[in-house]
mmCIF file with all atom_site columns, C-alpha atoms in Angstrom:
data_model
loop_
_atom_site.group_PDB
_atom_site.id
_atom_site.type_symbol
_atom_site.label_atom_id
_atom_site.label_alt_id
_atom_site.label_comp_id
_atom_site.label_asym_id
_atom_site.label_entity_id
_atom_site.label_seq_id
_atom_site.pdbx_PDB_ins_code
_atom_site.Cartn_x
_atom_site.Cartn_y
_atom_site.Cartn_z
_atom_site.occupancy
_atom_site.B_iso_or_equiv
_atom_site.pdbx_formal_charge
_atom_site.auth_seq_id
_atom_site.auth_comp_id
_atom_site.auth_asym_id
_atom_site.auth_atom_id
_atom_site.pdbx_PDB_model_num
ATOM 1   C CA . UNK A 1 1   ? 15.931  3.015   -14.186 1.00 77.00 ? 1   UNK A CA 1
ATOM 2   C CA . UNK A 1 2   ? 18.670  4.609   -11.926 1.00 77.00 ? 2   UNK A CA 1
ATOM 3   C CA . UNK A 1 3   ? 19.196  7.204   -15.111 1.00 84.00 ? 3   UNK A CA 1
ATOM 4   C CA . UNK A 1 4   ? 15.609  7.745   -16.032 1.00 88.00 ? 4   UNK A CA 1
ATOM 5   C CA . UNK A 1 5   ? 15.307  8.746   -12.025 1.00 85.00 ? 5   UNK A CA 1
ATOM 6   C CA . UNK A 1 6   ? 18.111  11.371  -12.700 1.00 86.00 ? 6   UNK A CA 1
ATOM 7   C CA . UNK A 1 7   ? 16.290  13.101  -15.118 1.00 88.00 ? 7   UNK A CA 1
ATOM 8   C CA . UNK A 1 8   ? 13.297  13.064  -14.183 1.00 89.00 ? 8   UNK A CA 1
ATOM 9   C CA . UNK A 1 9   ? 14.749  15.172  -10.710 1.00 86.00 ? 9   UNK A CA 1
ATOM 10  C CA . UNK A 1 10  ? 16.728  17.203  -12.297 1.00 86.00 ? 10  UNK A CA 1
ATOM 11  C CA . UNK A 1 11  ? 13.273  18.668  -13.923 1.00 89.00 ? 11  UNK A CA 1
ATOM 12  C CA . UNK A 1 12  ? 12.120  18.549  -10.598 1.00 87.00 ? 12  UNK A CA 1
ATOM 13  C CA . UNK A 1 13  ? 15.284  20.825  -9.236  1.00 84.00 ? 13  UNK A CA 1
ATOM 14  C CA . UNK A 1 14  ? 14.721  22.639  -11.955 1.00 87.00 ? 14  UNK A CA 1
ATOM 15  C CA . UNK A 1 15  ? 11.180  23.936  -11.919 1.00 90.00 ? 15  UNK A CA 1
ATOM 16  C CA . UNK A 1 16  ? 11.669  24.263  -8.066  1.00 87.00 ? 16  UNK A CA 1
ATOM 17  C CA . UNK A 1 17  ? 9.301   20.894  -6.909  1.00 88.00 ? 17  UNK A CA 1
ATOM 18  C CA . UNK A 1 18  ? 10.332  18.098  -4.237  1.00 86.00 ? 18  UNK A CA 1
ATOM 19  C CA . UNK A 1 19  ? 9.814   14.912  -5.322  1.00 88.00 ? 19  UNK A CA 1
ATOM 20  C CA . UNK A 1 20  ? 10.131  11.152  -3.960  1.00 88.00 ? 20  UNK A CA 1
ATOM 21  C CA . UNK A 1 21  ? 10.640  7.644   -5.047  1.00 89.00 ? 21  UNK A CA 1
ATOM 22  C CA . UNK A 1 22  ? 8.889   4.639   -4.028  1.00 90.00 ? 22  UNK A CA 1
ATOM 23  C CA . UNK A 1 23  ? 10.937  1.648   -3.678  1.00 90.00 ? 23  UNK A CA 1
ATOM 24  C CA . UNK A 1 24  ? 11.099  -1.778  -2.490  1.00 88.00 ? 24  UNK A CA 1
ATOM 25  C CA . UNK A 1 25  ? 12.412  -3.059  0.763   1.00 82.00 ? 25  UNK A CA 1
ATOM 26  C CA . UNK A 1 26  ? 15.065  -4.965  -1.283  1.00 85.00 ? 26  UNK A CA 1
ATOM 27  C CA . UNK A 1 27  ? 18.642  -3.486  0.096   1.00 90.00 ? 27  UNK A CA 1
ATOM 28  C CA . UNK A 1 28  ? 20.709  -0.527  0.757   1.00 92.00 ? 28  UNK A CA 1
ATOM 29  C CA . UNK A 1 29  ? 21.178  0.998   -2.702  1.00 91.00 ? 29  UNK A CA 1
ATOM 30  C CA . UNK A 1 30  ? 17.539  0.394   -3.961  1.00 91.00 ? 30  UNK A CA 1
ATOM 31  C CA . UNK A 1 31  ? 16.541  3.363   -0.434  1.00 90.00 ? 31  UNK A CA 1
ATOM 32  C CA . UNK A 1 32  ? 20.014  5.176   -0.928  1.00 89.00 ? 32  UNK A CA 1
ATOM 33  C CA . UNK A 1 33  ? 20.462  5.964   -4.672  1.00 89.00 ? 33  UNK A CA 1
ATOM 34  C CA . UNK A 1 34  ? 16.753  8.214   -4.962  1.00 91.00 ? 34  UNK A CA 1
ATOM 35  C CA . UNK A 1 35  ? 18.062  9.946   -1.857  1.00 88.00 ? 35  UNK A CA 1
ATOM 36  C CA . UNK A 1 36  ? 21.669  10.243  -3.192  1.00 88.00 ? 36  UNK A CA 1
ATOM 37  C CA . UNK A 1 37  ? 19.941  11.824  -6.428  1.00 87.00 ? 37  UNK A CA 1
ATOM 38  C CA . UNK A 1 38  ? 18.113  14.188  -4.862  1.00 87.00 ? 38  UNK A CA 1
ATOM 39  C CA . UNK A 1 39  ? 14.523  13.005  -3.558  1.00 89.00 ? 39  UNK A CA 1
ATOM 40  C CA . UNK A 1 40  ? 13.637  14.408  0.127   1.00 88.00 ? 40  UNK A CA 1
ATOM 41  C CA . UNK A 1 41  ? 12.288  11.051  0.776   1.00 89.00 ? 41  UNK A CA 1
ATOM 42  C CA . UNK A 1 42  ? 11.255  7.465   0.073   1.00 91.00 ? 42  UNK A CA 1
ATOM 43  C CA . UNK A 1 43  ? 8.306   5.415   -0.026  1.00 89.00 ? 43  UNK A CA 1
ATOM 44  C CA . UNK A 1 44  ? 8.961   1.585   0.905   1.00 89.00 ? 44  UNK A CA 1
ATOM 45  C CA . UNK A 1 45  ? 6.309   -0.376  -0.469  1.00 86.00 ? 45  UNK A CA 1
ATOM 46  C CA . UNK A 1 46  ? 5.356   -3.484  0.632   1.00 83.00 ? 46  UNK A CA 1
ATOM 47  C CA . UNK A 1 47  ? 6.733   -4.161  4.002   1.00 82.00 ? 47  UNK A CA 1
ATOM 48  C CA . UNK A 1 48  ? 5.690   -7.346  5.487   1.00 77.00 ? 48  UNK A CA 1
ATOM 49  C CA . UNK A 1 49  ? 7.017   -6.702  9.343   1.00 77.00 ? 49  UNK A CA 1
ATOM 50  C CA . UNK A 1 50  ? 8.758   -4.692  11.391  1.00 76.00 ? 50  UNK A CA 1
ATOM 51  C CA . UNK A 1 51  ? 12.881  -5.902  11.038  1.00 83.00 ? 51  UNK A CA 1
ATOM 52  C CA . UNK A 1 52  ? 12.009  -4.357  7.280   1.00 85.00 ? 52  UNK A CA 1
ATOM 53  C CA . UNK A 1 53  ? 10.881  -1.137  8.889   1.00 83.00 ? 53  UNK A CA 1
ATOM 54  C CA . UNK A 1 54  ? 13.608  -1.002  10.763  1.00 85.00 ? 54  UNK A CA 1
ATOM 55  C CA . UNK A 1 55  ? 16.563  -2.013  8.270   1.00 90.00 ? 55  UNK A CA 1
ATOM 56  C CA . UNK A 1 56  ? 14.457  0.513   5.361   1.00 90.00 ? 56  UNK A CA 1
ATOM 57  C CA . UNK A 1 57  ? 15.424  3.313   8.426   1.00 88.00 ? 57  UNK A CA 1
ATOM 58  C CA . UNK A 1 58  ? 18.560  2.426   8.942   1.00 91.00 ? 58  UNK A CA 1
ATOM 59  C CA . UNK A 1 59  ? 19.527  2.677   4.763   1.00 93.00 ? 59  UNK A CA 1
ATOM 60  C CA . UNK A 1 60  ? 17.811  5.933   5.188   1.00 91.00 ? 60  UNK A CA 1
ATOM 61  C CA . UNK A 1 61  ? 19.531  7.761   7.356   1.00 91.00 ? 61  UNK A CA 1
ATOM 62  C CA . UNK A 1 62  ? 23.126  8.788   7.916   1.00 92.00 ? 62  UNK A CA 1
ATOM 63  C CA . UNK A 1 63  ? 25.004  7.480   11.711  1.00 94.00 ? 63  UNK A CA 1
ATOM 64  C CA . UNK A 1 64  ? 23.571  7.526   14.604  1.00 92.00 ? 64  UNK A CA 1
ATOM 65  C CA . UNK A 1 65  ? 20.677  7.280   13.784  1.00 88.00 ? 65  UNK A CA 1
ATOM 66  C CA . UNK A 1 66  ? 21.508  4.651   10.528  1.00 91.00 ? 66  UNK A CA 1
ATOM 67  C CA . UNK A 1 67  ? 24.160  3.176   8.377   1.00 94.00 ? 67  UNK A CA 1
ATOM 68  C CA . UNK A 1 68  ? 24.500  5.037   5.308   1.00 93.00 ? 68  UNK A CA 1
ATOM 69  C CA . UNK A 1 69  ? 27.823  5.906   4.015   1.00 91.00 ? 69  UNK A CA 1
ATOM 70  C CA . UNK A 1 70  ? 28.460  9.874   3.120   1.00 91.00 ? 70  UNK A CA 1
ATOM 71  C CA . UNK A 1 71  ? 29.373  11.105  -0.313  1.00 89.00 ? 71  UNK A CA 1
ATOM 72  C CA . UNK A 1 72  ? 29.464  14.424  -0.827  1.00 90.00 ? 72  UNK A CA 1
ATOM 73  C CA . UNK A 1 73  ? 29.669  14.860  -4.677  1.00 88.00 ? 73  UNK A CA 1
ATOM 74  C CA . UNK A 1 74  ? 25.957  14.298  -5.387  1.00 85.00 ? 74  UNK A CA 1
ATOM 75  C CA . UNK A 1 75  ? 22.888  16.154  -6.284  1.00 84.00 ? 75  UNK A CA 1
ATOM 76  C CA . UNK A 1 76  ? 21.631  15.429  -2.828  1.00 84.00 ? 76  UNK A CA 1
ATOM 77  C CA . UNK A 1 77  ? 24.852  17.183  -0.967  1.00 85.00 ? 77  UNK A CA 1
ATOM 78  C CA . UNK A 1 78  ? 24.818  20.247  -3.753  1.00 86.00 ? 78  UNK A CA 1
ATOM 79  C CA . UNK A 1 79  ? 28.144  18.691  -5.529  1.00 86.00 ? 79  UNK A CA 1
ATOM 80  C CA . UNK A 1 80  ? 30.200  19.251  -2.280  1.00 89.00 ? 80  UNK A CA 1
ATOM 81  C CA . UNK A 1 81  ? 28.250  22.789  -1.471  1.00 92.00 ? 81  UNK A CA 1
ATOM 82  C CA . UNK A 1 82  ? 27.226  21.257  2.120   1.00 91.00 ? 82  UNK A CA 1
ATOM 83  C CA . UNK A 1 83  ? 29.946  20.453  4.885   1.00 94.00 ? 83  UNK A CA 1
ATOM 84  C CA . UNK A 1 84  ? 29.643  16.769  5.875   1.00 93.00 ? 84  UNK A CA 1
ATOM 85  C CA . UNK A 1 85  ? 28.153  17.861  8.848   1.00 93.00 ? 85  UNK A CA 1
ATOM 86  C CA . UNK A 1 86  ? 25.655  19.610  7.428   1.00 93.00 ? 86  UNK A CA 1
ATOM 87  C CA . UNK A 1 87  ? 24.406  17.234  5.387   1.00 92.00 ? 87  UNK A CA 1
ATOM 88  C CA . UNK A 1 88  ? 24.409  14.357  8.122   1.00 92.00 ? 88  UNK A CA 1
ATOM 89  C CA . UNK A 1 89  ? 22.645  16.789  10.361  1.00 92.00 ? 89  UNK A CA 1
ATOM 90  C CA . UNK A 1 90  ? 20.305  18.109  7.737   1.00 90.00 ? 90  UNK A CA 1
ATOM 91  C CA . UNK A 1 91  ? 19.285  14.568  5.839   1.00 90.00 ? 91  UNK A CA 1
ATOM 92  C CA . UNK A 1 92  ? 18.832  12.847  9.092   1.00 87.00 ? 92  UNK A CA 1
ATOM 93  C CA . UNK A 1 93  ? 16.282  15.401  10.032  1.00 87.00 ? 93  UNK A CA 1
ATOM 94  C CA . UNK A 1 94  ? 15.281  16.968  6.378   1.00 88.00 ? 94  UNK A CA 1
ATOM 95  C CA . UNK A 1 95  ? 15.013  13.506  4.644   1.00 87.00 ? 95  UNK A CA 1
ATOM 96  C CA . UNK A 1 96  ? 11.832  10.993  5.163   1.00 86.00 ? 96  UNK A CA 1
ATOM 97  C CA . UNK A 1 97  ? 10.652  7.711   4.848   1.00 87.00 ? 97  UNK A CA 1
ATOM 98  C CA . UNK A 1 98  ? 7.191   6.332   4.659   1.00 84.00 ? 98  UNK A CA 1
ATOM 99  C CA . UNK A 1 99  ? 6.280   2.900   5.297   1.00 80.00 ? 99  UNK A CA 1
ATOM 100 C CA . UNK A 1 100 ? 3.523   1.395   3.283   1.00 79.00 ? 100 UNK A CA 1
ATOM 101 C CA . UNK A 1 101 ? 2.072   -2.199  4.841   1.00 71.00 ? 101 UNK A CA 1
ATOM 102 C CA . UNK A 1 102 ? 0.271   -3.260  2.194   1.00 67.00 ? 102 UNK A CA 1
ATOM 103 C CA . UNK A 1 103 ? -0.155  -7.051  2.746   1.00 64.00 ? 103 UNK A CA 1
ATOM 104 C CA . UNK A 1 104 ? -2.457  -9.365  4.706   1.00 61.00 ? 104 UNK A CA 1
ATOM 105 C CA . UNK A 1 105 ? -0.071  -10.959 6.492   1.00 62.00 ? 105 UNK A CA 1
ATOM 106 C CA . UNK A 1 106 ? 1.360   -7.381  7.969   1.00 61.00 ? 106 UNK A CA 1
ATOM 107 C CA . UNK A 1 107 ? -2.123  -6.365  9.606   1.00 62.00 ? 107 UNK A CA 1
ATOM 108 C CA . UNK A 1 108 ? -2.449  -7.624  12.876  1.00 60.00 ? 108 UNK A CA 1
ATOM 109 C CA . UNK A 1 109 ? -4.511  -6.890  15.594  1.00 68.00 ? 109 UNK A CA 1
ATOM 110 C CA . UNK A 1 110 ? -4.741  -3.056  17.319  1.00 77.00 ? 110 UNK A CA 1
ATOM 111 C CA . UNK A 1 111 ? -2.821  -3.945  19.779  1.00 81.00 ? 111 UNK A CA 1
ATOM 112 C CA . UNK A 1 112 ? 0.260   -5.236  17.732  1.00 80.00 ? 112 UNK A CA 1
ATOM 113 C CA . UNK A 1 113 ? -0.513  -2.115  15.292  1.00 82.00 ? 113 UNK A CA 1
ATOM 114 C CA . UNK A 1 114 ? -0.339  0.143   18.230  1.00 86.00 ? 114 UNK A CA 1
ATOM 115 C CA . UNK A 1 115 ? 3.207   -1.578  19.656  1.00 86.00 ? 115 UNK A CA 1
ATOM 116 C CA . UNK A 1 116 ? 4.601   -1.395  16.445  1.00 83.00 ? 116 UNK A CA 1
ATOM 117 C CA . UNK A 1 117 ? 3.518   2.287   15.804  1.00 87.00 ? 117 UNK A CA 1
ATOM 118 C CA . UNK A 1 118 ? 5.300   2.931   19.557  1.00 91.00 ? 118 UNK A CA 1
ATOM 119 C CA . UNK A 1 119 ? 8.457   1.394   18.389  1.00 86.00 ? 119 UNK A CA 1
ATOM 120 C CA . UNK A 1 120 ? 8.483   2.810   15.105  1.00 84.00 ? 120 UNK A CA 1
ATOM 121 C CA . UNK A 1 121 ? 8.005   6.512   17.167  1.00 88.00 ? 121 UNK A CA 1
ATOM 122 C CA . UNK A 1 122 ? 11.198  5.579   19.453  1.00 87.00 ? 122 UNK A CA 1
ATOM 123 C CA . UNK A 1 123 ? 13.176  4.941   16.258  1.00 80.00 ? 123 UNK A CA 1
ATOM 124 C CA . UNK A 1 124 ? 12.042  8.117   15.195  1.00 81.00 ? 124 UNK A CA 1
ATOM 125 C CA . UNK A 1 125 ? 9.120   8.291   12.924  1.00 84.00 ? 125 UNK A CA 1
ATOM 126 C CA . UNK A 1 126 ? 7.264   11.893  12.776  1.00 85.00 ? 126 UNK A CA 1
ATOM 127 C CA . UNK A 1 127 ? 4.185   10.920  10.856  1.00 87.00 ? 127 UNK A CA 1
ATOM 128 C CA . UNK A 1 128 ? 2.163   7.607   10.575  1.00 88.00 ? 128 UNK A CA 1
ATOM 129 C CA . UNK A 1 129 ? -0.131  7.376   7.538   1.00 85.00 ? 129 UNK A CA 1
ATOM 130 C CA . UNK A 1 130 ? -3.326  5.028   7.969   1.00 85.00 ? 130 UNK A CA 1
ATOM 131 C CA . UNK A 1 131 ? -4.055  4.118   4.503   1.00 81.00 ? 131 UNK A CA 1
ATOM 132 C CA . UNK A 1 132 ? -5.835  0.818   2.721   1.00 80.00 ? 132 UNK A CA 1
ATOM 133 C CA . UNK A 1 133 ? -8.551  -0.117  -0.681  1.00 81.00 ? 133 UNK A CA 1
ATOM 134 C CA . UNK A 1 134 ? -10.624 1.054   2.123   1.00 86.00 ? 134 UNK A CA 1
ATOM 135 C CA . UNK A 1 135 ? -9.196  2.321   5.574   1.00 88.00 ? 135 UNK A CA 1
ATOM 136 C CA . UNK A 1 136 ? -12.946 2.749   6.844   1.00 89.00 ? 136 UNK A CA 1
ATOM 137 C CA . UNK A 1 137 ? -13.544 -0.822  6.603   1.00 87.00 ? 137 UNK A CA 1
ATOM 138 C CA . UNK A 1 138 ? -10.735 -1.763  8.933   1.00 85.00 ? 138 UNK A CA 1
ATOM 139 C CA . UNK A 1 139 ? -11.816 -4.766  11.729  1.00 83.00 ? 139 UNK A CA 1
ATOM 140 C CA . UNK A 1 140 ? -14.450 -5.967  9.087   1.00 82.00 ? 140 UNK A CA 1
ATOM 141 C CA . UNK A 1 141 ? -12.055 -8.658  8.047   1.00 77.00 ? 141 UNK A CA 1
ATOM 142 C CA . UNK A 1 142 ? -10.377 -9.269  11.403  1.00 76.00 ? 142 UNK A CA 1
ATOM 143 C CA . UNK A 1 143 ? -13.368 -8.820  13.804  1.00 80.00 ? 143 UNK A CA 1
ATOM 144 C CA . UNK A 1 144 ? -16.546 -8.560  11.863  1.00 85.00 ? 144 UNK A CA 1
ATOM 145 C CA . UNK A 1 145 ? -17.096 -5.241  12.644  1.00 87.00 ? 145 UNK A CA 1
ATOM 146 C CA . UNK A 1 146 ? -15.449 -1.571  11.805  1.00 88.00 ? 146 UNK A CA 1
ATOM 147 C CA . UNK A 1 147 ? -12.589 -1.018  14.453  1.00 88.00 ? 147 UNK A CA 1
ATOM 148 C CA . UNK A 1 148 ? -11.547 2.107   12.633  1.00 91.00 ? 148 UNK A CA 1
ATOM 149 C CA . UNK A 1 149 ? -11.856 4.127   15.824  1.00 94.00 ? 149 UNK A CA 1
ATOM 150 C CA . UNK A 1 150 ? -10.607 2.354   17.946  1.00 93.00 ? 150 UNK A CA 1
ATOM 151 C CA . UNK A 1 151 ? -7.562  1.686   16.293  1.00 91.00 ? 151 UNK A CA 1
ATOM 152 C CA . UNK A 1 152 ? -7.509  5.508   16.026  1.00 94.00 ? 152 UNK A CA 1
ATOM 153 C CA . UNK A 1 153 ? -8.364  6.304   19.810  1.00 95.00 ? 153 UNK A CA 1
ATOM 154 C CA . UNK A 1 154 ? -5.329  3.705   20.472  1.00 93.00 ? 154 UNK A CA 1
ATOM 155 C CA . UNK A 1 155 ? -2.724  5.539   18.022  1.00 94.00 ? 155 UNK A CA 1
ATOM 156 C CA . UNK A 1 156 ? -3.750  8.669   19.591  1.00 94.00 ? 156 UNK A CA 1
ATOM 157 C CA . UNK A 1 157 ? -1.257  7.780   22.279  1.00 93.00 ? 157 UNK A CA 1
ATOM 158 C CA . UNK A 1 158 ? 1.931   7.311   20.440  1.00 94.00 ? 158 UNK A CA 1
ATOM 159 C CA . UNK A 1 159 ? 4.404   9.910   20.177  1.00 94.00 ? 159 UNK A CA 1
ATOM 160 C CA . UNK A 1 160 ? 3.730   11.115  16.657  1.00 92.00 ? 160 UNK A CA 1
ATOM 161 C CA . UNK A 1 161 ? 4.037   14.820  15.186  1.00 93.00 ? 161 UNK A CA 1
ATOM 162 C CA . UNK A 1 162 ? 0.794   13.731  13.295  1.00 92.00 ? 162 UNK A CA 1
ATOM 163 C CA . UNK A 1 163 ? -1.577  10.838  11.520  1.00 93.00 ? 163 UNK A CA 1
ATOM 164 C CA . UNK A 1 164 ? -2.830  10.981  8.647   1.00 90.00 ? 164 UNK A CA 1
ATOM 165 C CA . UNK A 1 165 ? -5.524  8.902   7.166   1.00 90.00 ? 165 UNK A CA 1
ATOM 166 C CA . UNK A 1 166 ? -6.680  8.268   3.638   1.00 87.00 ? 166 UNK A CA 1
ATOM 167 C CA . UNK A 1 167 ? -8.815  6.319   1.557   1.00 88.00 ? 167 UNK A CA 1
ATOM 168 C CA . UNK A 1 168 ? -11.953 7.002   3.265   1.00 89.00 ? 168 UNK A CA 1
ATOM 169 C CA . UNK A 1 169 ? -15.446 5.252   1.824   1.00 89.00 ? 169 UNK A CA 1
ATOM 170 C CA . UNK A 1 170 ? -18.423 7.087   3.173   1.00 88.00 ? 170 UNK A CA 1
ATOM 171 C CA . UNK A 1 171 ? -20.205 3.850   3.991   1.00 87.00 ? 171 UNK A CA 1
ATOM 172 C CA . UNK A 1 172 ? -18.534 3.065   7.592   1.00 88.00 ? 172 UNK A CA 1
ATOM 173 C CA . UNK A 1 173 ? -17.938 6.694   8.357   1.00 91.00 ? 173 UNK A CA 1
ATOM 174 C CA . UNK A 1 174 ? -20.554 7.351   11.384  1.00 93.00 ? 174 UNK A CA 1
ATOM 175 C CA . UNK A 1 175 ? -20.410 10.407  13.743  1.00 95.00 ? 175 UNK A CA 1
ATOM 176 C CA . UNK A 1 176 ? -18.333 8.798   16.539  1.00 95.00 ? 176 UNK A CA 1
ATOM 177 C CA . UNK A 1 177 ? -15.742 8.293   13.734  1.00 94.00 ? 177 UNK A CA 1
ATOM 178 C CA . UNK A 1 178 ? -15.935 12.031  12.925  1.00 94.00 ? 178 UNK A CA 1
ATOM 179 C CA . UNK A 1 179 ? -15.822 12.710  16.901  1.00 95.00 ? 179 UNK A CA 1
ATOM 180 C CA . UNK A 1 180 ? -13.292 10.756  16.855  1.00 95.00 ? 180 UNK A CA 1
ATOM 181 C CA . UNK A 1 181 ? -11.135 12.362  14.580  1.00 94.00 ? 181 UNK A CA 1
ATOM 182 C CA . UNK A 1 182 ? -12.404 16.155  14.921  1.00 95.00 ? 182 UNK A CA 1
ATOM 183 C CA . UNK A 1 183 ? -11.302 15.482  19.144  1.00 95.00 ? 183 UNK A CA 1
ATOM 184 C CA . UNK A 1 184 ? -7.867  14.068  17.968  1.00 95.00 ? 184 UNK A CA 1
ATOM 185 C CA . UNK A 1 185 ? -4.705  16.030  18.648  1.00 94.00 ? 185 UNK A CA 1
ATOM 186 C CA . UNK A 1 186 ? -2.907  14.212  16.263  1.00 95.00 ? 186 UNK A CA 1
ATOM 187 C CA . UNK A 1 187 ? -4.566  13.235  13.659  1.00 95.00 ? 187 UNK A CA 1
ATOM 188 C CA . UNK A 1 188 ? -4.888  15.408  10.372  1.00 92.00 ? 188 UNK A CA 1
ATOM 189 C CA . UNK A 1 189 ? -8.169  17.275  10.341  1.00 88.00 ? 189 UNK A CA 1
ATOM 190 C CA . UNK A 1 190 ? -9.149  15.757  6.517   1.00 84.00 ? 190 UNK A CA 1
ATOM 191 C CA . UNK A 1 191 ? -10.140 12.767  4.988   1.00 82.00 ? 191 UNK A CA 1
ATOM 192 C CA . UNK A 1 192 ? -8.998  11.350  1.544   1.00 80.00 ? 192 UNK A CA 1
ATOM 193 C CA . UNK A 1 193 ? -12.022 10.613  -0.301  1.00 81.00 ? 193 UNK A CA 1
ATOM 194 C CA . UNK A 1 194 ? -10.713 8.957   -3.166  1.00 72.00 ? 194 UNK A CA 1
#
């Protein structure tokens, strides 16, 4: 609940650690209210396409860049210690929002992945995580064969501060993978072996 949320950041404030929510893509108050409470960010779970990627950004973050409304007598704005400028200026660049795709029906081909990624870097987005049960089986499913790097290679060309991938099985991880990744400029120099 909305009050459990409270409490459980003000702990957080408290002892000095960040913390986030992760929502649904439902509406405005569901991506507002954790950032309104204090969270640096939000996680938007399953996200089927790109028009909820793009309204989940817009909740997010405060004119021009979105639509959320400005109230300044919340943990998130100090209790009316931060000018309204400051706050607009600092969420919009402070605050973050991570998209997770987690259904069949929202993993298309590279291509459309890498057009998507493109747009989502134009409306802003500083980091793209690459994450599934198993994000080293990617292309199995789709074209009967691991497409991993290739997808990677192809993401290496949007304009992202970084990538960074988890969920990594050893059994499709090959040297040109590694390569791949050890060459990369943007992507994270790790794995997540879970």
């Amino acid at each position: 609940s909305h009050a459990q949320m409270e409490l459980l950041l003000l702990a957080c404030r408290a002892t000095g650690m960040d913390a986030f929510a992760r929502v649904p893509p439902t509406d405005y108050a569901t991506i507002m209210r954790p950032m309104e409470t204090g969270c640096s960010g939000v996680m938007v779970a399953q996200v089927r396409n790109m028009d909820q990627v793009r309204q989940a950004l817009q909740w997010a973050k405060y004119p021009p860049q979105g639509v959320r409304g400005l109230f300044l007598a919340n943990a998130e704005c100090q209790y009316g210690g931060v000018s309204a400028s400051e706050q607009v200026e600092g969420a919009n660049r402070d605050r973050w929002v991570a998209i997770q795709i987690e259904t069949v029906e929202a993993i298309d081909c590279i291509d459309e992945i890498v057009a998507e990624a493109r747009q989502l870097a134009d409306d802003g987005v500083r980091e793209l995580i690459i994450v599934a049960q198993d994000t080293t089986y990617y292309g199995m499913d789709l074209y009967g064969e691991p497409r991993l790097r290739e997808l990677l290679m192809a993401l290496e060309e949007v304009d992202v501060d970084w990538i960074r991938l988890m969920y990594f099985y050893p059994m499709y991880i090959d040297d040109a993978l590694i390569q791949t990744i050890a060459d990369s400029s943007r992507i994270l120099p790790y794995i997540d072996l879970p």
